[in-house]
mmCIF file with all atom_site columns, C-alpha atoms in Angstrom:
data_model
loop_
_atom_site.group_PDB
_atom_site.id
_atom_site.type_symbol
_atom_site.label_atom_id
_atom_site.label_alt_id
_atom_site.label_comp_id
_atom_site.label_asym_id
_atom_site.label_entity_id
_atom_site.label_seq_id
_atom_site.pdbx_PDB_ins_code
_atom_site.Cartn_x
_atom_site.Cartn_y
_atom_site.Cartn_z
_atom_site.occupancy
_atom_site.B_iso_or_equiv
_atom_site.pdbx_formal_charge
_atom_site.auth_seq_id
_atom_site.auth_comp_id
_atom_site.auth_asym_id
_atom_site.auth_atom_id
_atom_site.pdbx_PDB_model_num
ATOM 1   C CA . MET Z 1 1   ? -5.157  54.088 83.353  1.00 38.00 ? 1   MET Z CA 1
ATOM 2   C CA . GLU Z 1 2   ? -5.511  51.688 80.438  1.00 47.00 ? 2   GLU Z CA 1
ATOM 3   C CA . SER Z 1 3   ? -1.865  50.708 80.606  1.00 59.00 ? 3   SER Z CA 1
ATOM 4   C CA . TRP Z 1 4   ? -2.218  49.806 84.285  1.00 84.00 ? 4   TRP Z CA 1
ATOM 5   C CA . LEU Z 1 5   ? -5.450  47.783 84.388  1.00 89.00 ? 5   LEU Z CA 1
ATOM 6   C CA . CYS Z 1 6   ? -6.233  45.946 81.151  1.00 92.00 ? 6   CYS Z CA 1
ATOM 7   C CA . PRO Z 1 7   ? -8.651  43.086 80.387  1.00 94.00 ? 7   PRO Z CA 1
ATOM 8   C CA . ILE Z 1 8   ? -6.912  39.800 81.132  1.00 96.00 ? 8   ILE Z CA 1
ATOM 9   C CA . GLU Z 1 9   ? -7.682  36.117 81.669  1.00 97.00 ? 9   GLU Z CA 1
ATOM 10  C CA . LEU Z 1 10  ? -6.614  34.581 84.968  1.00 98.00 ? 10  LEU Z CA 1
ATOM 11  C CA . GLU Z 1 11  ? -6.546  30.801 85.278  1.00 98.00 ? 11  GLU Z CA 1
ATOM 12  C CA . GLY Z 1 12  ? -6.099  28.346 88.133  1.00 96.00 ? 12  GLY Z CA 1
ATOM 13  C CA . LYS Z 1 13  ? -6.773  24.643 88.647  1.00 95.00 ? 13  LYS Z CA 1
ATOM 14  C CA . LEU Z 1 14  ? -10.510 25.023 89.295  1.00 94.00 ? 14  LEU Z CA 1
ATOM 15  C CA . VAL Z 1 15  ? -11.499 28.252 87.592  1.00 96.00 ? 15  VAL Z CA 1
ATOM 16  C CA . LYS Z 1 16  ? -10.804 30.622 84.765  1.00 98.00 ? 16  LYS Z CA 1
ATOM 17  C CA . LEU Z 1 17  ? -11.632 34.306 85.060  1.00 98.00 ? 17  LEU Z CA 1
ATOM 18  C CA . VAL Z 1 18  ? -12.452 35.833 81.679  1.00 98.00 ? 18  VAL Z CA 1
ATOM 19  C CA . PRO Z 1 19  ? -13.449 39.416 80.837  1.00 97.00 ? 19  PRO Z CA 1
ATOM 20  C CA . LEU Z 1 20  ? -17.194 39.986 81.215  1.00 97.00 ? 20  LEU Z CA 1
ATOM 21  C CA . GLN Z 1 21  ? -19.018 40.245 77.876  1.00 96.00 ? 21  GLN Z CA 1
ATOM 22  C CA . LYS Z 1 22  ? -22.601 40.789 76.725  1.00 95.00 ? 22  LYS Z CA 1
ATOM 23  C CA . SER Z 1 23  ? -22.521 37.375 75.034  1.00 96.00 ? 23  SER Z CA 1
ATOM 24  C CA . GLN Z 1 24  ? -22.409 35.772 78.521  1.00 95.00 ? 24  GLN Z CA 1
ATOM 25  C CA . LYS Z 1 25  ? -25.828 37.174 79.432  1.00 93.00 ? 25  LYS Z CA 1
ATOM 26  C CA . VAL Z 1 26  ? -27.769 33.890 79.312  1.00 93.00 ? 26  VAL Z CA 1
ATOM 27  C CA . ASP Z 1 27  ? -25.055 31.948 81.150  1.00 93.00 ? 27  ASP Z CA 1
ATOM 28  C CA . LEU Z 1 28  ? -24.823 34.583 83.901  1.00 92.00 ? 28  LEU Z CA 1
ATOM 29  C CA . ALA Z 1 29  ? -28.588 34.683 84.364  1.00 90.00 ? 29  ALA Z CA 1
ATOM 30  C CA . PHE Z 1 30  ? -28.684 30.880 84.546  1.00 89.00 ? 30  PHE Z CA 1
ATOM 31  C CA . ALA Z 1 31  ? -25.921 30.841 87.175  1.00 91.00 ? 31  ALA Z CA 1
ATOM 32  C CA . ALA Z 1 32  ? -27.688 33.456 89.299  1.00 85.00 ? 32  ALA Z CA 1
ATOM 33  C CA . SER Z 1 33  ? -30.898 31.426 89.067  1.00 84.00 ? 33  SER Z CA 1
ATOM 34  C CA . ASP Z 1 34  ? -29.226 28.585 90.966  1.00 73.00 ? 34  ASP Z CA 1
ATOM 35  C CA . GLY Z 1 35  ? -30.412 29.562 94.444  1.00 63.00 ? 35  GLY Z CA 1
ATOM 36  C CA . LYS Z 1 36  ? -32.281 32.691 93.244  1.00 63.00 ? 36  LYS Z CA 1
ATOM 37  C CA . LEU Z 1 37  ? -29.385 34.749 94.525  1.00 52.00 ? 37  LEU Z CA 1
ATOM 38  C CA . TRP Z 1 38  ? -31.064 38.071 93.729  1.00 55.00 ? 38  TRP Z CA 1
ATOM 39  C CA . GLU Z 1 39  ? -33.483 37.404 96.605  1.00 50.00 ? 39  GLU Z CA 1
ATOM 40  C CA . LEU Z 1 40  ? -30.698 37.996 99.140  1.00 53.00 ? 40  LEU Z CA 1
ATOM 41  C CA . TRP Z 1 41  ? -31.618 41.485 100.331 1.00 49.00 ? 41  TRP Z CA 1
ATOM 42  C CA . TYR Z 1 42  ? -28.105 42.380 101.542 1.00 49.00 ? 42  TYR Z CA 1
ATOM 43  C CA . THR Z 1 43  ? -26.291 41.759 98.252  1.00 58.00 ? 43  THR Z CA 1
ATOM 44  C CA . SER Z 1 44  ? -26.590 42.757 94.581  1.00 67.00 ? 44  SER Z CA 1
ATOM 45  C CA . VAL Z 1 45  ? -26.926 39.817 92.210  1.00 77.00 ? 45  VAL Z CA 1
ATOM 46  C CA . PRO Z 1 46  ? -28.563 40.156 88.777  1.00 79.00 ? 46  PRO Z CA 1
ATOM 47  C CA . SER Z 1 47  ? -31.937 38.564 88.109  1.00 80.00 ? 47  SER Z CA 1
ATOM 48  C CA . PRO Z 1 48  ? -33.094 37.546 84.616  1.00 80.00 ? 48  PRO Z CA 1
ATOM 49  C CA . LYS Z 1 49  ? -34.886 40.909 84.465  1.00 82.00 ? 49  LYS Z CA 1
ATOM 50  C CA . SER Z 1 50  ? -31.877 42.997 85.486  1.00 85.00 ? 50  SER Z CA 1
ATOM 51  C CA . ILE Z 1 51  ? -29.068 41.086 83.749  1.00 89.00 ? 51  ILE Z CA 1
ATOM 52  C CA . ASP Z 1 52  ? -28.894 43.485 80.773  1.00 91.00 ? 52  ASP Z CA 1
ATOM 53  C CA . SER Z 1 53  ? -28.439 46.602 82.913  1.00 91.00 ? 53  SER Z CA 1
ATOM 54  C CA . TYR Z 1 54  ? -26.061 44.679 85.209  1.00 91.00 ? 54  TYR Z CA 1
ATOM 55  C CA . ILE Z 1 55  ? -23.716 43.926 82.309  1.00 94.00 ? 55  ILE Z CA 1
ATOM 56  C CA . GLU Z 1 56  ? -24.096 47.389 80.753  1.00 95.00 ? 56  GLU Z CA 1
ATOM 57  C CA . ILE Z 1 57  ? -23.198 49.140 84.007  1.00 93.00 ? 57  ILE Z CA 1
ATOM 58  C CA . ALA Z 1 58  ? -20.188 46.846 84.576  1.00 94.00 ? 58  ALA Z CA 1
ATOM 59  C CA . LEU Z 1 59  ? -18.866 47.435 81.061  1.00 96.00 ? 59  LEU Z CA 1
ATOM 60  C CA . ALA Z 1 60  ? -19.464 51.195 81.339  1.00 96.00 ? 60  ALA Z CA 1
ATOM 61  C CA . GLU Z 1 61  ? -17.391 51.269 84.522  1.00 94.00 ? 61  GLU Z CA 1
ATOM 62  C CA . GLN Z 1 62  ? -14.676 49.310 82.733  1.00 95.00 ? 62  GLN Z CA 1
ATOM 63  C CA . GLU Z 1 63  ? -14.716 51.786 79.856  1.00 94.00 ? 63  GLU Z CA 1
ATOM 64  C CA . LYS Z 1 64  ? -14.179 54.631 82.331  1.00 93.00 ? 64  LYS Z CA 1
ATOM 65  C CA . GLY Z 1 65  ? -11.248 52.791 83.903  1.00 92.00 ? 65  GLY Z CA 1
ATOM 66  C CA . ASN Z 1 66  ? -13.047 52.336 87.219  1.00 94.00 ? 66  ASN Z CA 1
ATOM 67  C CA . ALA Z 1 67  ? -13.530 48.559 87.097  1.00 96.00 ? 67  ALA Z CA 1
ATOM 68  C CA . LEU Z 1 68  ? -12.513 45.299 85.449  1.00 97.00 ? 68  LEU Z CA 1
ATOM 69  C CA . PRO Z 1 69  ? -15.356 42.730 85.585  1.00 97.00 ? 69  PRO Z CA 1
ATOM 70  C CA . PHE Z 1 70  ? -14.934 38.989 85.057  1.00 98.00 ? 70  PHE Z CA 1
ATOM 71  C CA . ALA Z 1 71  ? -17.136 35.986 84.438  1.00 97.00 ? 71  ALA Z CA 1
ATOM 72  C CA . VAL Z 1 72  ? -16.122 33.003 86.581  1.00 97.00 ? 72  VAL Z CA 1
ATOM 73  C CA . ILE Z 1 73  ? -15.882 29.738 84.645  1.00 97.00 ? 73  ILE Z CA 1
ATOM 74  C CA . ASP Z 1 74  ? -15.807 26.349 86.382  1.00 96.00 ? 74  ASP Z CA 1
ATOM 75  C CA . LYS Z 1 75  ? -13.136 24.438 84.467  1.00 96.00 ? 75  LYS Z CA 1
ATOM 76  C CA . THR Z 1 76  ? -14.588 21.007 85.290  1.00 94.00 ? 76  THR Z CA 1
ATOM 77  C CA . THR Z 1 77  ? -17.852 21.813 83.475  1.00 95.00 ? 77  THR Z CA 1
ATOM 78  C CA . ASN Z 1 78  ? -16.678 24.770 81.336  1.00 96.00 ? 78  ASN Z CA 1
ATOM 79  C CA . THR Z 1 79  ? -19.731 26.735 82.499  1.00 96.00 ? 79  THR Z CA 1
ATOM 80  C CA . VAL Z 1 80  ? -20.186 30.219 83.954  1.00 96.00 ? 80  VAL Z CA 1
ATOM 81  C CA . VAL Z 1 81  ? -20.840 29.950 87.693  1.00 95.00 ? 81  VAL Z CA 1
ATOM 82  C CA . GLY Z 1 82  ? -20.620 33.575 88.770  1.00 93.00 ? 82  GLY Z CA 1
ATOM 83  C CA . SER Z 1 83  ? -18.944 36.933 88.459  1.00 95.00 ? 83  SER Z CA 1
ATOM 84  C CA . THR Z 1 84  ? -16.398 39.088 90.261  1.00 96.00 ? 84  THR Z CA 1
ATOM 85  C CA . ARG Z 1 85  ? -14.457 42.254 89.503  1.00 96.00 ? 85  ARG Z CA 1
ATOM 86  C CA . TYR Z 1 86  ? -11.850 44.790 90.387  1.00 97.00 ? 86  TYR Z CA 1
ATOM 87  C CA . LEU Z 1 87  ? -13.644 48.043 91.184  1.00 95.00 ? 87  LEU Z CA 1
ATOM 88  C CA . ASN Z 1 88  ? -13.047 51.489 92.692  1.00 95.00 ? 88  ASN Z CA 1
ATOM 89  C CA . VAL Z 1 89  ? -9.775  51.460 90.787  1.00 95.00 ? 89  VAL Z CA 1
ATOM 90  C CA . ASP Z 1 90  ? -7.252  54.057 91.939  1.00 95.00 ? 90  ASP Z CA 1
ATOM 91  C CA . SER Z 1 91  ? -4.327  53.785 89.515  1.00 94.00 ? 91  SER Z CA 1
ATOM 92  C CA . LYS Z 1 92  ? -2.514  56.812 90.949  1.00 94.00 ? 92  LYS Z CA 1
ATOM 93  C CA . ASN Z 1 93  ? -2.343  55.254 94.400  1.00 96.00 ? 93  ASN Z CA 1
ATOM 94  C CA . LYS Z 1 94  ? -2.214  51.668 93.117  1.00 96.00 ? 94  LYS Z CA 1
ATOM 95  C CA . ARG Z 1 95  ? -5.264  50.474 95.014  1.00 97.00 ? 95  ARG Z CA 1
ATOM 96  C CA . VAL Z 1 96  ? -8.177  48.325 93.897  1.00 97.00 ? 96  VAL Z CA 1
ATOM 97  C CA . GLU Z 1 97  ? -11.191 46.760 95.524  1.00 97.00 ? 97  GLU Z CA 1
ATOM 98  C CA . ILE Z 1 98  ? -12.248 43.173 94.820  1.00 97.00 ? 98  ILE Z CA 1
ATOM 99  C CA . GLY Z 1 99  ? -15.999 42.906 94.954  1.00 93.00 ? 99  GLY Z CA 1
ATOM 100 C CA . ALA Z 1 100 ? -19.365 42.510 93.230  1.00 91.00 ? 100 ALA Z CA 1
ATOM 101 C CA . THR Z 1 101 ? -18.701 38.796 93.694  1.00 90.00 ? 101 THR Z CA 1
ATOM 102 C CA . TRP Z 1 102 ? -21.377 36.115 93.556  1.00 90.00 ? 102 TRP Z CA 1
ATOM 103 C CA . TYR Z 1 103 ? -21.537 32.424 92.691  1.00 91.00 ? 103 TYR Z CA 1
ATOM 104 C CA . ALA Z 1 104 ? -24.240 29.946 91.742  1.00 90.00 ? 104 ALA Z CA 1
ATOM 105 C CA . LYS Z 1 105 ? -25.334 27.922 94.763  1.00 87.00 ? 105 LYS Z CA 1
ATOM 106 C CA . LYS Z 1 106 ? -23.664 24.794 93.347  1.00 89.00 ? 106 LYS Z CA 1
ATOM 107 C CA . ALA Z 1 107 ? -20.307 26.612 93.227  1.00 84.00 ? 107 ALA Z CA 1
ATOM 108 C CA . GLN Z 1 108 ? -20.398 27.840 96.815  1.00 82.00 ? 108 GLN Z CA 1
ATOM 109 C CA . ARG Z 1 109 ? -18.048 26.197 99.341  1.00 78.00 ? 109 ARG Z CA 1
ATOM 110 C CA . THR Z 1 110 ? -16.306 24.228 96.596  1.00 84.00 ? 110 THR Z CA 1
ATOM 111 C CA . GLY Z 1 111 ? -12.961 26.023 96.633  1.00 89.00 ? 111 GLY Z CA 1
ATOM 112 C CA . ILE Z 1 112 ? -13.901 28.244 93.701  1.00 92.00 ? 112 ILE Z CA 1
ATOM 113 C CA . ASN Z 1 113 ? -14.112 31.432 95.770  1.00 90.00 ? 113 ASN Z CA 1
ATOM 114 C CA . THR Z 1 114 ? -10.747 30.824 97.432  1.00 93.00 ? 114 THR Z CA 1
ATOM 115 C CA . GLU Z 1 115 ? -9.025  30.262 94.100  1.00 96.00 ? 115 GLU Z CA 1
ATOM 116 C CA . CYS Z 1 116 ? -10.732 33.266 92.491  1.00 96.00 ? 116 CYS Z CA 1
ATOM 117 C CA . LYS Z 1 117 ? -9.580  35.546 95.285  1.00 96.00 ? 117 LYS Z CA 1
ATOM 118 C CA . TYR Z 1 118 ? -6.089  34.051 95.129  1.00 97.00 ? 118 TYR Z CA 1
ATOM 119 C CA . LEU Z 1 119 ? -5.837  34.741 91.381  1.00 98.00 ? 119 LEU Z CA 1
ATOM 120 C CA . LEU Z 1 120 ? -7.124  38.301 91.753  1.00 98.00 ? 120 LEU Z CA 1
ATOM 121 C CA . LEU Z 1 121 ? -4.870  39.087 94.705  1.00 98.00 ? 121 LEU Z CA 1
ATOM 122 C CA . LYS Z 1 122 ? -1.814  37.578 93.009  1.00 98.00 ? 122 LYS Z CA 1
ATOM 123 C CA . HIS Z 1 123 ? -2.403  39.665 89.874  1.00 98.00 ? 123 HIS Z CA 1
ATOM 124 C CA . ALA Z 1 124 ? -3.039  42.801 91.930  1.00 98.00 ? 124 ALA Z CA 1
ATOM 125 C CA . PHE Z 1 125 ? 0.082   42.536 94.061  1.00 98.00 ? 125 PHE Z CA 1
ATOM 126 C CA . GLU Z 1 126 ? 2.521   40.832 91.687  1.00 97.00 ? 126 GLU Z CA 1
ATOM 127 C CA . SER Z 1 127 ? 1.556   42.314 88.305  1.00 96.00 ? 127 SER Z CA 1
ATOM 128 C CA . LEU Z 1 128 ? -0.174  45.606 89.142  1.00 96.00 ? 128 LEU Z CA 1
ATOM 129 C CA . ASN Z 1 129 ? 2.101   46.283 92.150  1.00 96.00 ? 129 ASN Z CA 1
ATOM 130 C CA . CYS Z 1 130 ? -0.833  47.372 94.301  1.00 98.00 ? 130 CYS Z CA 1
ATOM 131 C CA . ILE Z 1 131 ? -0.062  48.791 97.727  1.00 98.00 ? 131 ILE Z CA 1
ATOM 132 C CA . ALA Z 1 132 ? -3.425  47.620 99.083  1.00 98.00 ? 132 ALA Z CA 1
ATOM 133 C CA . VAL Z 1 133 ? -6.435  45.583 97.996  1.00 98.00 ? 133 VAL Z CA 1
ATOM 134 C CA . GLU Z 1 134 ? -9.769  46.369 99.588  1.00 98.00 ? 134 GLU Z CA 1
ATOM 135 C CA . PHE Z 1 135 ? -12.935 44.363 100.229 1.00 97.00 ? 135 PHE Z CA 1
ATOM 136 C CA . ARG Z 1 136 ? -16.308 45.817 101.189 1.00 95.00 ? 136 ARG Z CA 1
ATOM 137 C CA . THR Z 1 137 ? -19.528 44.122 102.185 1.00 92.00 ? 137 THR Z CA 1
ATOM 138 C CA . HIS Z 1 138 ? -22.888 44.746 103.819 1.00 91.00 ? 138 HIS Z CA 1
ATOM 139 C CA . PHE Z 1 139 ? -22.826 44.662 107.621 1.00 94.00 ? 139 PHE Z CA 1
ATOM 140 C CA . HIS Z 1 140 ? -25.561 42.003 107.567 1.00 91.00 ? 140 HIS Z CA 1
ATOM 141 C CA . ASN Z 1 141 ? -23.795 39.814 105.017 1.00 89.00 ? 141 ASN Z CA 1
ATOM 142 C CA . HIS Z 1 142 ? -22.117 37.606 107.608 1.00 92.00 ? 142 HIS Z CA 1
ATOM 143 C CA . PRO Z 1 143 ? -21.148 34.816 105.162 1.00 86.00 ? 143 PRO Z CA 1
ATOM 144 C CA . SER Z 1 144 ? -19.246 37.375 103.071 1.00 87.00 ? 144 SER Z CA 1
ATOM 145 C CA . ARG Z 1 145 ? -17.620 38.982 106.119 1.00 93.00 ? 145 ARG Z CA 1
ATOM 146 C CA . ASN Z 1 146 ? -16.426 35.605 107.381 1.00 92.00 ? 146 ASN Z CA 1
ATOM 147 C CA . ALA Z 1 147 ? -15.143 34.601 103.937 1.00 89.00 ? 147 ALA Z CA 1
ATOM 148 C CA . ILE Z 1 148 ? -13.139 37.835 103.666 1.00 93.00 ? 148 ILE Z CA 1
ATOM 149 C CA . LEU Z 1 149 ? -11.596 37.281 107.085 1.00 95.00 ? 149 LEU Z CA 1
ATOM 150 C CA . ARG Z 1 150 ? -10.661 33.707 106.122 1.00 92.00 ? 150 ARG Z CA 1
ATOM 151 C CA . LEU Z 1 151 ? -8.709  35.098 103.174 1.00 94.00 ? 151 LEU Z CA 1
ATOM 152 C CA . GLY Z 1 152 ? -6.437  36.894 105.609 1.00 96.00 ? 152 GLY Z CA 1
ATOM 153 C CA . ALA Z 1 153 ? -7.847  40.403 105.231 1.00 97.00 ? 153 ALA Z CA 1
ATOM 154 C CA . LYS Z 1 154 ? -8.119  42.687 108.258 1.00 98.00 ? 154 LYS Z CA 1
ATOM 155 C CA . GLN Z 1 155 ? -11.112 44.855 109.073 1.00 98.00 ? 155 GLN Z CA 1
ATOM 156 C CA . ASP Z 1 156 ? -10.395 48.558 108.640 1.00 98.00 ? 156 ASP Z CA 1
ATOM 157 C CA . GLY Z 1 157 ? -13.723 49.826 109.924 1.00 98.00 ? 157 GLY Z CA 1
ATOM 158 C CA . ILE Z 1 158 ? -17.431 50.290 109.279 1.00 98.00 ? 158 ILE Z CA 1
ATOM 159 C CA . LEU Z 1 159 ? -18.877 53.079 107.133 1.00 97.00 ? 159 LEU Z CA 1
ATOM 160 C CA . ARG Z 1 160 ? -22.146 53.852 108.933 1.00 97.00 ? 160 ARG Z CA 1
ATOM 161 C CA . ASN Z 1 161 ? -25.175 54.810 106.794 1.00 97.00 ? 161 ASN Z CA 1
ATOM 162 C CA . HIS Z 1 162 ? -22.927 54.406 103.772 1.00 96.00 ? 162 HIS Z CA 1
ATOM 163 C CA . ARG Z 1 163 ? -25.671 53.806 101.214 1.00 91.00 ? 163 ARG Z CA 1
ATOM 164 C CA . ILE Z 1 164 ? -29.420 53.714 100.714 1.00 92.00 ? 164 ILE Z CA 1
ATOM 165 C CA . ASP Z 1 165 ? -30.570 50.577 98.886  1.00 83.00 ? 165 ASP Z CA 1
ATOM 166 C CA . GLU Z 1 166 ? -33.433 50.253 96.397  1.00 78.00 ? 166 GLU Z CA 1
ATOM 167 C CA . PHE Z 1 167 ? -35.858 49.508 99.246  1.00 83.00 ? 167 PHE Z CA 1
ATOM 168 C CA . GLY Z 1 168 ? -34.816 52.553 101.256 1.00 91.00 ? 168 GLY Z CA 1
ATOM 169 C CA . ASN Z 1 169 ? -32.771 50.576 103.777 1.00 90.00 ? 169 ASN Z CA 1
ATOM 170 C CA . LEU Z 1 170 ? -29.636 52.196 105.156 1.00 94.00 ? 170 LEU Z CA 1
ATOM 171 C CA . ARG Z 1 171 ? -26.520 50.107 104.606 1.00 91.00 ? 171 ARG Z CA 1
ATOM 172 C CA . ASP Z 1 172 ? -23.545 49.994 106.914 1.00 96.00 ? 172 ASP Z CA 1
ATOM 173 C CA . THR Z 1 173 ? -20.513 48.911 104.863 1.00 95.00 ? 173 THR Z CA 1
ATOM 174 C CA . VAL Z 1 174 ? -17.717 46.892 106.466 1.00 97.00 ? 174 VAL Z CA 1
ATOM 175 C CA . VAL Z 1 175 ? -14.300 47.657 104.945 1.00 98.00 ? 175 VAL Z CA 1
ATOM 176 C CA . PHE Z 1 176 ? -11.407 45.176 104.922 1.00 98.00 ? 176 PHE Z CA 1
ATOM 177 C CA . SER Z 1 177 ? -7.994  45.259 103.265 1.00 98.00 ? 177 SER Z CA 1
ATOM 178 C CA . ILE Z 1 178 ? -4.807  43.343 102.582 1.00 98.00 ? 178 ILE Z CA 1
ATOM 179 C CA . LEU Z 1 179 ? -1.586  45.371 102.313 1.00 98.00 ? 179 LEU Z CA 1
ATOM 180 C CA . ASN Z 1 180 ? 1.314   44.611 99.990  1.00 98.00 ? 180 ASN Z CA 1
ATOM 181 C CA . SER Z 1 181 ? 3.489   43.990 103.055 1.00 98.00 ? 181 SER Z CA 1
ATOM 182 C CA . GLU Z 1 182 ? 1.020   41.271 104.130 1.00 98.00 ? 182 GLU Z CA 1
ATOM 183 C CA . TRP Z 1 183 ? 0.694   39.554 100.761 1.00 98.00 ? 183 TRP Z CA 1
ATOM 184 C CA . LYS Z 1 184 ? 3.553   37.068 101.183 1.00 98.00 ? 184 LYS Z CA 1
ATOM 185 C CA . THR Z 1 185 ? 2.008   35.619 104.347 1.00 97.00 ? 185 THR Z CA 1
ATOM 186 C CA . VAL Z 1 186 ? -1.545  35.729 102.958 1.00 97.00 ? 186 VAL Z CA 1
ATOM 187 C CA . LYS Z 1 187 ? -0.355  34.005 99.779  1.00 97.00 ? 187 LYS Z CA 1
ATOM 188 C CA . THR Z 1 188 ? 1.327   31.231 101.791 1.00 97.00 ? 188 THR Z CA 1
ATOM 189 C CA . SER Z 1 189 ? -1.865  30.731 103.797 1.00 95.00 ? 189 SER Z CA 1
ATOM 190 C CA . LEU Z 1 190 ? -4.091  30.589 100.711 1.00 95.00 ? 190 LEU Z CA 1
ATOM 191 C CA . GLU Z 1 191 ? -1.767  28.170 98.926  1.00 95.00 ? 191 GLU Z CA 1
ATOM 192 C CA . PHE Z 1 192 ? -1.803  25.930 102.006 1.00 94.00 ? 192 PHE Z CA 1
ATOM 193 C CA . LYS Z 1 193 ? -5.625  26.006 102.099 1.00 91.00 ? 193 LYS Z CA 1
ATOM 194 C CA . MET Z 1 194 ? -5.896  25.234 98.391  1.00 92.00 ? 194 MET Z CA 1
ATOM 195 C CA . GLY Z 1 195 ? -3.395  22.395 98.744  1.00 88.00 ? 195 GLY Z CA 1
ATOM 196 C CA . THR Z 1 196 ? -5.229  20.793 101.652 1.00 77.00 ? 196 THR Z CA 1
ATOM 197 C CA . ASN Z 1 197 ? -8.806  21.532 100.530 1.00 67.00 ? 197 ASN Z CA 1
ATOM 198 C CA . ARG Z 1 198 ? -9.401  23.781 103.526 1.00 60.00 ? 198 ARG Z CA 1
ATOM 199 C CA . LEU Z 1 199 ? -11.410 26.142 101.376 1.00 59.00 ? 199 LEU Z CA 1
ATOM 200 C CA . ASP Z 1 200 ? -14.029 28.870 101.370 1.00 58.00 ? 200 ASP Z CA 1
#
């Protein structure tokens, strides 16, 4: 497991993805405060009160080999503007999910998300030799669903009553994926979008 998915830095023109660390706590909380993202009922973004447990859980999952969390750094300001991760890691079958992604309001629709996903997909398919990369989101999170489709992922299905959230609401989870056989075309599309600023 450790030899397959190891902490790594991924860098593009706009962003740098660095391994999540406890020392980033204040910066992550500040980024999430831009837009009070934790108030979005259909997603899970840390608040100043929950940031400690958020980081602890992410690092515990990394220690078990189930995830690889990143802090997203905007290279123009050298500040943390969000977080993303590989999760539900299946090294035997060479599959990962990209998720737990959120960005400060100022970083949304700037091209940062497109480049982050490009870097993560490129590493997954070209370095980890994944056979599939999965995305999951709340049925009611339409911005996320649309963003995933714009990446070039295809919807696999909907897991009905998949989870019960902290308020007792039942969540339907929409599952998308990109296959290794599709990566070449998806990569060409993403590179075109990044080159023409047709982003996010």
